[in-house]
PDB file of C-alpha atoms in Angstrom:
ATOM      1  CA  UNK A   1     164.695  70.307 -47.044  1.00  0.00           C
ATOM      2  CA  UNK A   2     164.619  69.210 -43.394  1.00  0.00           C
ATOM      3  CA  UNK A   3     164.712  65.129 -42.476  1.00  0.00           C
ATOM      4  CA  UNK A   4     161.979  65.785 -39.538  1.00  0.00           C
ATOM      5  CA  UNK A   5     158.775  64.269 -38.387  1.00  0.00           C
ATOM      6  CA  UNK A   6     156.109  66.529 -38.223  1.00  0.00           C
ATOM      7  CA  UNK A   7     153.455  65.151 -36.294  1.00  0.00           C
ATOM      8  CA  UNK A   8     149.771  67.694 -36.956  1.00  0.00           C
ATOM      9  CA  UNK A   9     147.767  66.300 -33.845  1.00  0.00           C
ATOM     10  CA  UNK A  10     144.328  66.806 -34.763  1.00  0.00           C
ATOM     11  CA  UNK A  11     141.926  64.552 -33.223  1.00  0.00           C
ATOM     12  CA  UNK A  12     142.112  66.417 -29.881  1.00  0.00           C
ATOM     13  CA  UNK A  13     137.887  65.936 -28.593  1.00  0.00           C
ATOM     14  CA  UNK A  14     137.581  70.131 -28.070  1.00  0.00           C
ATOM     15  CA  UNK A  15     136.046  68.746 -24.521  1.00  0.00           C
ATOM     16  CA  UNK A  16     136.345  73.530 -23.768  1.00  0.00           C
ATOM     17  CA  UNK A  17     134.300  74.480 -26.398  1.00  0.00           C
ATOM     18  CA  UNK A  18     130.680  72.805 -27.276  1.00  0.00           C
ATOM     19  CA  UNK A  19     131.609  72.211 -30.629  1.00  0.00           C
ATOM     20  CA  UNK A  20     135.222  70.402 -32.753  1.00  0.00           C
ATOM     21  CA  UNK A  21     137.051  73.744 -32.996  1.00  0.00           C
ATOM     22  CA  UNK A  22     139.313  72.931 -35.247  1.00  0.00           C
ATOM     23  CA  UNK A  23     136.442  72.746 -38.115  1.00  0.00           C
ATOM     24  CA  UNK A  24     135.244  76.172 -37.328  1.00  0.00           C
ATOM     25  CA  UNK A  25     135.549  79.094 -39.692  1.00  0.00           C
ATOM     26  CA  UNK A  26     138.667  81.252 -38.833  1.00  0.00           C
ATOM     27  CA  UNK A  27     139.193  84.951 -40.601  1.00  0.00           C
ATOM     28  CA  UNK A  28     137.184  82.798 -44.068  1.00  0.00           C
ATOM     29  CA  UNK A  29     139.170  79.031 -43.600  1.00  0.00           C
ATOM     30  CA  UNK A  30     138.161  76.347 -40.771  1.00  0.00           C
ATOM     31  CA  UNK A  31     140.591  77.123 -38.336  1.00  0.00           C
ATOM     32  CA  UNK A  32     142.641  73.464 -38.986  1.00  0.00           C
ATOM     33  CA  UNK A  33     143.554  73.983 -42.726  1.00  0.00           C
ATOM     34  CA  UNK A  34     146.599  77.416 -40.963  1.00  0.00           C
ATOM     35  CA  UNK A  35     148.544  74.790 -39.806  1.00  0.00           C
ATOM     36  CA  UNK A  36     148.897  72.089 -42.412  1.00  0.00           C
ATOM     37  CA  UNK A  37     149.532  75.204 -45.060  1.00  0.00           C
ATOM     38  CA  UNK A  38     151.870  76.251 -42.998  1.00  0.00           C
ATOM     39  CA  UNK A  39     153.439  72.828 -43.346  1.00  0.00           C
ATOM     40  CA  UNK A  40     152.612  72.091 -46.940  1.00  0.00           C
ATOM     41  CA  UNK A  41     155.394  75.617 -47.398  1.00  0.00           C
ATOM     42  CA  UNK A  42     157.681  74.163 -44.876  1.00  0.00           C
ATOM     43  CA  UNK A  43     160.791  72.211 -45.861  1.00  0.00           C
ATOM     44  CA  UNK A  44     160.131  69.756 -43.451  1.00  0.00           C
ATOM     45  CA  UNK A  45     160.031  65.958 -45.417  1.00  0.00           C
ATOM     46  CA  UNK A  46     157.846  64.326 -43.839  1.00  0.00           C
ATOM     47  CA  UNK A  47     154.671  65.378 -42.773  1.00  0.00           C
ATOM     48  CA  UNK A  48     152.102  63.438 -41.118  1.00  0.00           C
ATOM     49  CA  UNK A  49     148.678  64.076 -39.524  1.00  0.00           C
ATOM     50  CA  UNK A  50     146.991  62.553 -36.839  1.00  0.00           C
ATOM     51  CA  UNK A  51     143.276  62.931 -36.812  1.00  0.00           C
ATOM     52  CA  UNK A  52     139.800  60.853 -36.078  1.00  0.00           C
ATOM     53  CA  UNK A  53     137.936  63.087 -38.528  1.00  0.00           C
ATOM     54  CA  UNK A  54     137.341  62.358 -41.568  1.00  0.00           C
ATOM     55  CA  UNK A  55     137.280  65.869 -42.719  1.00  0.00           C
ATOM     56  CA  UNK A  56     140.717  67.080 -41.767  1.00  0.00           C
ATOM     57  CA  UNK A  57     142.158  64.060 -43.114  1.00  0.00           C
ATOM     58  CA  UNK A  58     140.940  64.226 -47.080  1.00  0.00           C
ATOM     59  CA  UNK A  59     142.030  67.850 -47.190  1.00  0.00           C
ATOM     60  CA  UNK A  60     145.821  66.619 -45.986  1.00  0.00           C
ATOM     61  CA  UNK A  61     145.466  64.064 -49.063  1.00  0.00           C
ATOM     62  CA  UNK A  62     145.119  66.456 -51.077  1.00  0.00           C
ATOM     63  CA  UNK A  63     148.507  68.776 -50.217  1.00  0.00           C
ATOM     64  CA  UNK A  64     151.879  67.263 -51.259  1.00  0.00           C
ATOM     65  CA  UNK A  65     153.692  64.988 -49.161  1.00  0.00           C
ATOM     66  CA  UNK A  66     151.328  64.096 -46.501  1.00  0.00           C
ATOM     67  CA  UNK A  67     150.603  60.935 -44.673  1.00  0.00           C
ATOM     68  CA  UNK A  68     147.685  60.304 -43.207  1.00  0.00           C
ATOM     69  CA  UNK A  69     146.585  58.179 -40.091  1.00  0.00           C
ATOM     70  CA  UNK A  70     142.777  58.090 -38.833  1.00  0.00           C
ATOM     71  CA  UNK A  71     143.172  58.436 -34.921  1.00  0.00           C
ATOM     72  CA  UNK A  72     140.612  55.952 -33.537  1.00  0.00           C
ATOM     73  CA  UNK A  73     140.746  55.768 -30.607  1.00  0.00           C
ATOM     74  CA  UNK A  74     141.206  59.533 -30.107  1.00  0.00           C
ATOM     75  CA  UNK A  75     139.634  59.158 -26.049  1.00  0.00           C
ATOM     76  CA  UNK A  76     142.929  57.375 -24.517  1.00  0.00           C
ATOM     77  CA  UNK A  77     143.995  61.214 -24.835  1.00  0.00           C
ATOM     78  CA  UNK A  78     147.414  63.171 -27.442  1.00  0.00           C
ATOM     79  CA  UNK A  79     149.369  60.030 -26.321  1.00  0.00           C
ATOM     80  CA  UNK A  80     148.269  58.239 -28.668  1.00  0.00           C
ATOM     81  CA  UNK A  81     148.506  60.727 -31.715  1.00  0.00           C
ATOM     82  CA  UNK A  82     152.381  60.539 -30.330  1.00  0.00           C
ATOM     83  CA  UNK A  83     152.064  56.295 -30.874  1.00  0.00           C
ATOM     84  CA  UNK A  84     150.891  56.702 -34.300  1.00  0.00           C
ATOM     85  CA  UNK A  85     152.337  59.275 -35.730  1.00  0.00           C
ATOM     86  CA  UNK A  86     155.211  58.505 -34.218  1.00  0.00           C
ATOM     87  CA  UNK A  87     154.720  54.735 -35.547  1.00  0.00           C
ATOM     88  CA  UNK A  88     154.023  56.138 -38.811  1.00  0.00           C
ATOM     89  CA  UNK A  89     157.417  57.482 -39.840  1.00  0.00           C
ATOM     90  CA  UNK A  90     160.186  56.445 -40.865  1.00  0.00           C
ATOM     91  CA  UNK A  91     163.915  57.496 -39.717  1.00  0.00           C
ATOM     92  CA  UNK A  92     164.531  60.078 -39.055  1.00  0.00           C
ATOM     93  CA  UNK A  93     166.223  63.524 -37.707  1.00  0.00           C
ATOM     94  CA  UNK A  94     163.253  64.496 -35.469  1.00  0.00           C
ATOM     95  CA  UNK A  95     159.632  64.612 -34.468  1.00  0.00           C
ATOM     96  CA  UNK A  96     158.347  67.356 -34.254  1.00  0.00           C
ATOM     97  CA  UNK A  97     154.958  67.775 -32.374  1.00  0.00           C
ATOM     98  CA  UNK A  98     152.593  70.443 -34.353  1.00  0.00           C
ATOM     99  CA  UNK A  99     148.825  70.598 -32.302  1.00  0.00           C
ATOM    100  CA  UNK A 100     146.219  71.821 -35.298  1.00  0.00           C
ATOM    101  CA  UNK A 101     145.040  74.501 -33.650  1.00  0.00           C
ATOM    102  CA  UNK A 102     147.517  77.142 -33.554  1.00  0.00           C
ATOM    103  CA  UNK A 103     146.099  79.294 -37.032  1.00  0.00           C
ATOM    104  CA  UNK A 104     148.926  81.559 -36.303  1.00  0.00           C
ATOM    105  CA  UNK A 105     152.489  80.122 -36.635  1.00  0.00           C
ATOM    106  CA  UNK A 106     153.570  80.349 -40.158  1.00  0.00           C
ATOM    107  CA  UNK A 107     155.755  78.357 -42.728  1.00  0.00           C
ATOM    108  CA  UNK A 108     158.796  80.104 -42.046  1.00  0.00           C
ATOM    109  CA  UNK A 109     158.870  80.080 -38.127  1.00  0.00           C
ATOM    110  CA  UNK A 110     157.907  76.505 -38.508  1.00  0.00           C
ATOM    111  CA  UNK A 111     161.318  76.250 -40.244  1.00  0.00           C
ATOM    112  CA  UNK A 112     163.098  78.689 -38.565  1.00  0.00           C
ATOM    113  CA  UNK A 113     162.675  76.183 -35.337  1.00  0.00           C
ATOM    114  CA  UNK A 114     163.929  73.319 -37.151  1.00  0.00           C
ATOM    115  CA  UNK A 115     167.002  75.370 -37.628  1.00  0.00           C
ATOM    116  CA  UNK A 116     167.426  76.164 -34.332  1.00  0.00           C
ATOM    117  CA  UNK A 117     167.034  72.516 -33.321  1.00  0.00           C
ATOM    118  CA  UNK A 118     170.003  71.375 -36.716  1.00  0.00           C
ATOM    119  CA  UNK A 119     172.742  73.859 -33.790  1.00  0.00           C
ATOM    120  CA  UNK A 120     172.293  71.028 -31.415  1.00  0.00           C
ATOM    121  CA  UNK A 121     170.620  68.050 -33.256  1.00  0.00           C
ATOM    122  CA  UNK A 122     170.562  66.171 -30.034  1.00  0.00           C
ATOM    123  CA  UNK A 123     168.809  68.216 -27.085  1.00  0.00           C
ATOM    124  CA  UNK A 124     164.951  68.794 -27.038  1.00  0.00           C
ATOM    125  CA  UNK A 125     164.712  72.123 -29.181  1.00  0.00           C
ATOM    126  CA  UNK A 126     161.358  73.723 -26.652  1.00  0.00           C
ATOM    127  CA  UNK A 127     159.731  76.969 -28.335  1.00  0.00           C
ATOM    128  CA  UNK A 128     159.233  79.751 -25.684  1.00  0.00           C
ATOM    129  CA  UNK A 129     157.105  83.210 -25.233  1.00  0.00           C
ATOM    130  CA  UNK A 130     158.495  84.749 -22.833  1.00  0.00           C
ATOM    131  CA  UNK A 131     158.732  82.026 -19.210  1.00  0.00           C
ATOM    132  CA  UNK A 132     156.291  79.941 -21.257  1.00  0.00           C
ATOM    133  CA  UNK A 133     157.124  76.771 -22.674  1.00  0.00           C
ATOM    134  CA  UNK A 134     155.004  75.901 -26.037  1.00  0.00           C
ATOM    135  CA  UNK A 135     155.113  74.088 -28.983  1.00  0.00           C
ATOM    136  CA  UNK A 136     156.025  72.806 -32.162  1.00  0.00           C
ATOM    137  CA  UNK A 137     158.692  70.893 -29.627  1.00  0.00           C
ATOM    138  CA  UNK A 138     161.397  68.771 -31.523  1.00  0.00           C
ATOM    139  CA  UNK A 139     162.415  66.158 -30.108  1.00  0.00           C
ATOM    140  CA  UNK A 140     165.203  64.428 -31.856  1.00  0.00           C
ATOM    141  CA  UNK A 141     165.105  60.734 -32.420  1.00  0.00           C
ATOM    142  CA  UNK A 142     167.045  58.708 -29.540  1.00  0.00           C
ATOM    143  CA  UNK A 143     164.044  59.538 -27.739  1.00  0.00           C
ATOM    144  CA  UNK A 144     162.294  57.356 -29.787  1.00  0.00           C
ATOM    145  CA  UNK A 145     161.507  54.709 -26.934  1.00  0.00           C
ATOM    146  CA  UNK A 146     160.838  57.486 -24.552  1.00  0.00           C
ATOM    147  CA  UNK A 147     158.093  58.995 -26.852  1.00  0.00           C
ATOM    148  CA  UNK A 148     156.335  55.705 -27.688  1.00  0.00           C
ATOM    149  CA  UNK A 149     156.125  55.120 -23.804  1.00  0.00           C
ATOM    150  CA  UNK A 150     153.715  57.940 -22.636  1.00  0.00           C
ATOM    151  CA  UNK A 151     150.289  57.827 -22.011  1.00  0.00           C
ATOM    152  CA  UNK A 152     146.885  60.197 -21.441  1.00  0.00           C
ATOM    153  CA  UNK A 153     147.398  63.704 -22.179  1.00  0.00           C
ATOM    154  CA  UNK A 154     150.419  64.950 -21.127  1.00  0.00           C
ATOM    155  CA  UNK A 155     151.985  64.442 -23.913  1.00  0.00           C
ATOM    156  CA  UNK A 156     155.873  65.355 -23.929  1.00  0.00           C
ATOM    157  CA  UNK A 157     156.213  67.195 -20.617  1.00  0.00           C
ATOM    158  CA  UNK A 158     156.914  64.833 -18.974  1.00  0.00           C
ATOM    159  CA  UNK A 159     159.808  63.449 -21.509  1.00  0.00           C
ATOM    160  CA  UNK A 160     160.750  67.931 -21.138  1.00  0.00           C
ATOM    161  CA  UNK A 161     161.105  67.508 -17.392  1.00  0.00           C
ATOM    162  CA  UNK A 162     162.829  64.921 -17.094  1.00  0.00           C
ATOM    163  CA  UNK A 163     166.131  65.672 -19.682  1.00  0.00           C
ATOM    164  CA  UNK A 164     166.556  69.497 -18.177  1.00  0.00           C
ATOM    165  CA  UNK A 165     170.745  68.925 -19.344  1.00  0.00           C
ATOM    166  CA  UNK A 166     169.387  68.747 -23.159  1.00  0.00           C
ATOM    167  CA  UNK A 167     166.555  70.990 -23.229  1.00  0.00           C
ATOM    168  CA  UNK A 168     167.286  74.372 -26.198  1.00  0.00           C
ATOM    169  CA  UNK A 169     165.361  76.813 -25.477  1.00  0.00           C
ATOM    170  CA  UNK A 170     164.198  79.041 -28.640  1.00  0.00           C
ATOM    171  CA  UNK A 171     163.044  82.467 -27.506  1.00  0.00           C
ATOM    172  CA  UNK A 172     159.126  83.878 -29.803  1.00  0.00           C
ATOM    173  CA  UNK A 173     158.946  87.198 -29.428  1.00  0.00           C
ATOM    174  CA  UNK A 174     155.764  87.579 -31.731  1.00  0.00           C
ATOM    175  CA  UNK A 175     153.525  85.367 -29.006  1.00  0.00           C
ATOM    176  CA  UNK A 176     150.583  85.036 -31.129  1.00  0.00           C
ATOM    177  CA  UNK A 177     152.282  82.770 -33.282  1.00  0.00           C
ATOM    178  CA  UNK A 178     152.481  80.377 -31.087  1.00  0.00           C
ATOM    179  CA  UNK A 179     148.627  81.341 -30.430  1.00  0.00           C
ATOM    180  CA  UNK A 180     146.699  78.387 -29.902  1.00  0.00           C
ATOM    181  CA  UNK A 181     142.386  78.289 -29.187  1.00  0.00           C
ATOM    182  CA  UNK A 182     141.314  76.126 -26.595  1.00  0.00           C
ATOM    183  CA  UNK A 183     138.320  78.070 -25.857  1.00  0.00           C
ATOM    184  CA  UNK A 184     135.062  79.867 -26.624  1.00  0.00           C
ATOM    185  CA  UNK A 185     136.692  83.018 -25.281  1.00  0.00           C
ATOM    186  CA  UNK A 186     139.979  82.520 -27.117  1.00  0.00           C
ATOM    187  CA  UNK A 187     137.728  82.050 -30.017  1.00  0.00           C
ATOM    188  CA  UNK A 188     136.079  84.579 -29.707  1.00  0.00           C
ATOM    189  CA  UNK A 189     139.303  87.247 -28.976  1.00  0.00           C
ATOM    190  CA  UNK A 190     141.777  86.029 -32.032  1.00  0.00           C
ATOM    191  CA  UNK A 191     139.232  85.863 -35.155  1.00  0.00           C
ATOM    192  CA  UNK A 192     139.658  89.563 -35.415  1.00  0.00           C
ATOM    193  CA  UNK A 193     143.150  90.373 -34.352  1.00  0.00           C
TER     194      UNK A 193
END
């Protein structure tokens, strides 16, 4: 098992869609279930779902070893989910932040990113598709205070920008595995892939 706290962020407002995208049917099941099911099959020891939505929290409670955290302040942005997730985690080697709108992610990719992180657990492990940074990113535990100080909807990007010497990139050959669904166009395009 990897001593990683995987914080699954499922509190978004779906501003670019006219409804909660995480609850939409995607290839036969709600989109959020793909991420939770992948984490459930992974070797991560701490699985924390932060959500504003009871349907997601209820599903997570039915899975093995998941902790659920209600985010009643999702209008404050992604930073609120990060704060709640970290504050509900135990001591660990690192924090993985995984958005719940990545229906193609697999447990084996999650395990690969964790294994990559453990090659140098003082680094920030960043998945990269071509030249673009992606998620899920793993931050080492010693950056906990920095993570707790972020605000708004920028997530950990500022910490990544201000720590170039400790960044390590894992190249992901199949970009579909890290595809997120942000817009109606994304949803239409990828639900038939």
